[in-house]
Amino acid sequence: MRIEVCHSPELIHLFDLSGKIAVVTDILRATSCMVAGIGSGAEQIVPVAQKEEVNPYKEKGFVTAGERGGEKIEGFDIGNSPFEHMEIAQKGKSVVMTTTNGTVAITKSAVEAKQVIIGAFLNISSVVQYLKESGKDIVIVCSGWKGMFSMEDTLFAGALVDRLESVAEIVDDAALSSMSLYRAVSGDLLGYMQNASHAKRLSGLKAVKDLEYCMTKDEFDVIPVLKDGALVKM
Amino acid sequence: MRIEVCHSPELIHLFDLSGKIAVVTDILRATSCMVAGIGSGAEQIVPVAQKEEVNPYKEKGFVTAGERGGEKIEGFDIGNSPFEHMEIAQKGKSVVMTTTNGTVAITKSAVEAKQVIIGAFLNISSVVQYLKESGKDIVIVCSGWKGMFSMEDTLFAGALVDRLESVAEIVDDAALSSMSLYRAVSGDLLGYMQNASHAKRLSGLKAVKDLEYCMTKDEFDVIPVLKDGALVKM
């Protein structure tokens, strides 16, 4: 069982994902929304890379969810606050979703990986348990921010490696350093995150509430998994 | 004065380098060799990305230095041990050099940056002093390993950010996390590096001696700077 960390979808071509589980993460906020949505009863969430791709699903009655640059896309039903996704999901709806970074990371990972699962702090213990039981090699794919390294995804990657280190071989420097960073700042994760660039981009009470929620561990015990192009409950 | 960190030449297109100083680093071992070489009296070191590009320089009497995958290129005069570069330099020679990662990072940075300088632990205090005096915006370009994130370059970037934090604004998460990582492990930098993937790839007494030397601070007070395609003493 080997574990690697890919810091950006722009680096994914350097990784061999075949036969491996890709754990895609975009803490702020795509994969947090997906966990919150599926965990609250959404039937399926279809991730698409381009906003035009939502149209055929919209015609079939899917809720449209999407953001670009952190803002809800005009004309879409909801944006990417986990609270919106929980509210929608309680009605058992199907959702089609496109985001700046997260859905790109999912679609890129899906090309080669044996399985694509969705990780967030909100379901971290379930993800750890599943990965331990599977025994498969793992690549944690951070969505980053417009191709750049992102703090929140790296901290989540580090938290996963931290919990898997006893059973998995750390393959690359990205995994080792993410774990070290997580361990160094885990005593005040939220405080540390306030200095990260994404936190500085967020403004308003709602966004701050989102950030705090997205850094919360184990609100859900579900793992969204990609099946035939849709994220469903494993 | 703003400071950013680019973790890999594969991400450099995401950065705006115009008007900025690019500090290129490849601790193991290209930029350590360059600092050691220029610091020991080499007249110039011409970095080239492809090994075939050394030929016109060889005909002019340049020493050929190069490595691929950590091994000296067949037919070249020297590889990429800083000790070899110091020995050659004492004769005041001109060197043409190609390496797996470092020379690629230099040539990519040179396209847009206002100035390209060479950083390593071996000249870190001189680099810090120059950057402080210049007051310019800075991008630290890590050479990585075949496009991947590398520990030793990240630790050097973190050490630089650590020393510049009081006068510079940390712009991106890569700079912030590199600094945090460096601070967390700086008490035993060499011990921590033993677990990194590059250290594991190195074998033999010579390579271990190289690693230890490349992690040593301030053996030299020179800064190699790129002028008309050649690295010379600033």
XYZ file of C-alpha atoms in Angstrom, chain B residues 27-196:
170
model
C 19.519 22.101 -4.023
C 20.376 18.539 -5.131
C 22.462 19.485 -6.915
C 22.470 21.931 -9.847
C 22.293 25.298 -8.072
C 24.522 24.092 -5.246
C 27.114 23.266 -7.943
C 26.650 26.670 -9.556
C 27.200 28.516 -6.286
C 30.185 26.298 -5.428
C 31.632 26.749 -8.920
C 31.230 30.515 -9.212
C 32.202 30.872 -5.554
C 35.429 28.963 -6.226
C 36.442 31.122 -9.161
C 34.732 29.741 -12.265
C 34.529 32.482 -14.886
C 31.057 31.550 -16.110
C 28.614 28.657 -16.143
C 26.325 28.433 -19.161
C 23.128 26.511 -18.325
C 21.556 24.657 -21.257
C 18.397 22.557 -21.191
C 19.384 19.867 -23.733
C 22.592 17.863 -23.637
C 23.255 18.377 -27.369
C 23.465 22.130 -26.715
C 26.830 21.738 -24.967
C 28.668 20.922 -28.224
C 29.425 24.446 -29.530
C 30.730 25.388 -26.070
C 32.843 22.233 -25.845
C 34.504 23.220 -29.112
C 35.404 26.568 -27.550
C 37.150 24.807 -24.655
C 34.375 24.896 -22.020
C 34.294 22.148 -19.410
C 31.180 20.023 -19.961
C 29.120 19.265 -16.849
C 25.903 17.331 -16.823
C 23.665 14.748 -15.284
C 20.516 12.899 -16.157
C 18.566 11.021 -13.482
C 21.350 11.834 -11.007
C 24.163 10.210 -13.055
C 26.977 11.932 -14.985
C 26.270 12.002 -18.721
C 28.638 9.737 -20.656
C 31.397 11.654 -22.402
C 30.993 14.748 -20.205
C 33.961 16.041 -18.187
C 32.158 16.219 -14.851
C 28.742 15.427 -13.335
C 26.925 17.413 -10.680
C 28.864 17.000 -7.483
C 29.687 20.408 -5.973
C 33.171 19.061 -5.184
C 33.867 18.441 -8.874
C 32.687 21.972 -9.655
C 34.945 23.473 -6.985
C 37.945 21.565 -8.304
C 37.371 22.651 -11.921
C 36.654 26.236 -10.867
C 39.976 26.624 -9.112
C 41.457 26.617 -12.580
C 39.171 29.517 -13.536
C 37.438 27.601 -16.290
C 34.244 28.273 -18.188
C 31.642 25.554 -17.785
C 28.608 24.502 -19.830
C 26.087 22.582 -17.766
C 22.900 20.601 -18.297
C 20.887 18.826 -15.588
C 17.567 16.981 -15.301
C 15.737 19.763 -13.513
C 17.800 22.818 -12.586
C 18.814 24.094 -15.997
C 15.224 23.702 -17.240
C 14.004 25.901 -14.368
C 16.597 28.556 -15.234
C 15.777 28.656 -18.933
C 12.018 28.799 -18.235
C 12.454 31.583 -15.654
C 14.679 33.603 -17.979
C 11.861 34.030 -20.510
C 9.946 36.517 -18.381
C 11.761 37.473 -15.177
C 13.556 40.806 -14.859
C 16.512 39.018 -13.288
C 17.413 35.385 -12.638
C 19.660 34.645 -9.679
C 20.857 31.318 -8.293
C 20.067 30.314 -4.727
C 21.225 27.444 -2.540
C 21.802 26.881 1.150
C 25.480 27.432 0.295
C 24.819 31.162 -0.372
C 21.511 31.762 1.429
C 22.582 34.781 3.515
C 23.975 36.610 0.475
C 20.735 35.937 -1.421
C 18.621 37.225 1.470
C 20.705 40.373 1.787
C 20.512 41.089 -1.947
C 16.746 40.526 -2.078
C 16.193 42.822 0.900
C 18.280 45.557 -0.688
C 16.614 45.201 -4.094
C 13.104 45.636 -2.716
C 11.738 43.881 -5.820
C 8.988 41.287 -5.980
C 10.328 37.748 -5.804
C 9.353 34.360 -7.193
C 11.317 31.423 -5.826
C 11.373 28.800 -8.574
C 11.938 25.279 -7.293
C 13.348 22.913 -9.893
C 11.672 19.869 -8.404
C 12.322 16.352 -9.646
C 11.130 15.628 -13.186
C 8.321 18.115 -12.670
C 7.353 16.837 -9.215
C 7.423 18.726 -5.906
C 10.756 18.241 -4.151
C 11.523 18.418 -0.449
C 14.969 19.992 -0.550
C 13.930 22.841 -2.863
C 10.809 23.467 -0.770
C 12.882 23.627 2.415
C 15.230 26.144 0.805
C 12.242 28.202 -0.363
C 10.854 28.015 3.174
C 14.160 29.152 4.653
C 14.218 32.161 2.317
C 10.606 33.119 3.090
C 11.365 32.698 6.797
C 14.152 35.274 6.563
C 12.207 37.674 4.327
C 8.846 37.521 6.096
C 9.540 40.649 8.151
C 9.987 42.792 5.025
C 7.957 40.985 2.352
C 4.302 40.124 1.862
C 3.680 36.378 1.520
C 1.434 36.111 -1.519
C 0.634 32.450 -2.048
C -0.044 29.298 -0.053
C 3.085 27.687 -1.462
C 5.247 30.372 0.192
C 3.322 30.241 3.479
C 3.403 26.443 3.745
C 7.085 26.226 2.749
C 7.929 28.628 5.569
C 5.819 26.679 8.069
C 7.399 23.396 7.001
C 10.910 24.835 7.246
C 10.218 26.203 10.720
C 8.790 22.859 11.840
C 11.821 20.823 10.783
C 14.707 23.316 10.844
C 15.961 21.944 14.169
C 17.144 18.833 12.325
C 17.101 19.685 8.643
C 19.594 17.028 7.610
C 17.865 14.309 9.629
C 14.517 15.229 8.096
C 16.035 15.179 4.612
C 17.146 11.562 5.075
C 13.488 10.555 4.668
C 12.948 12.558 1.511
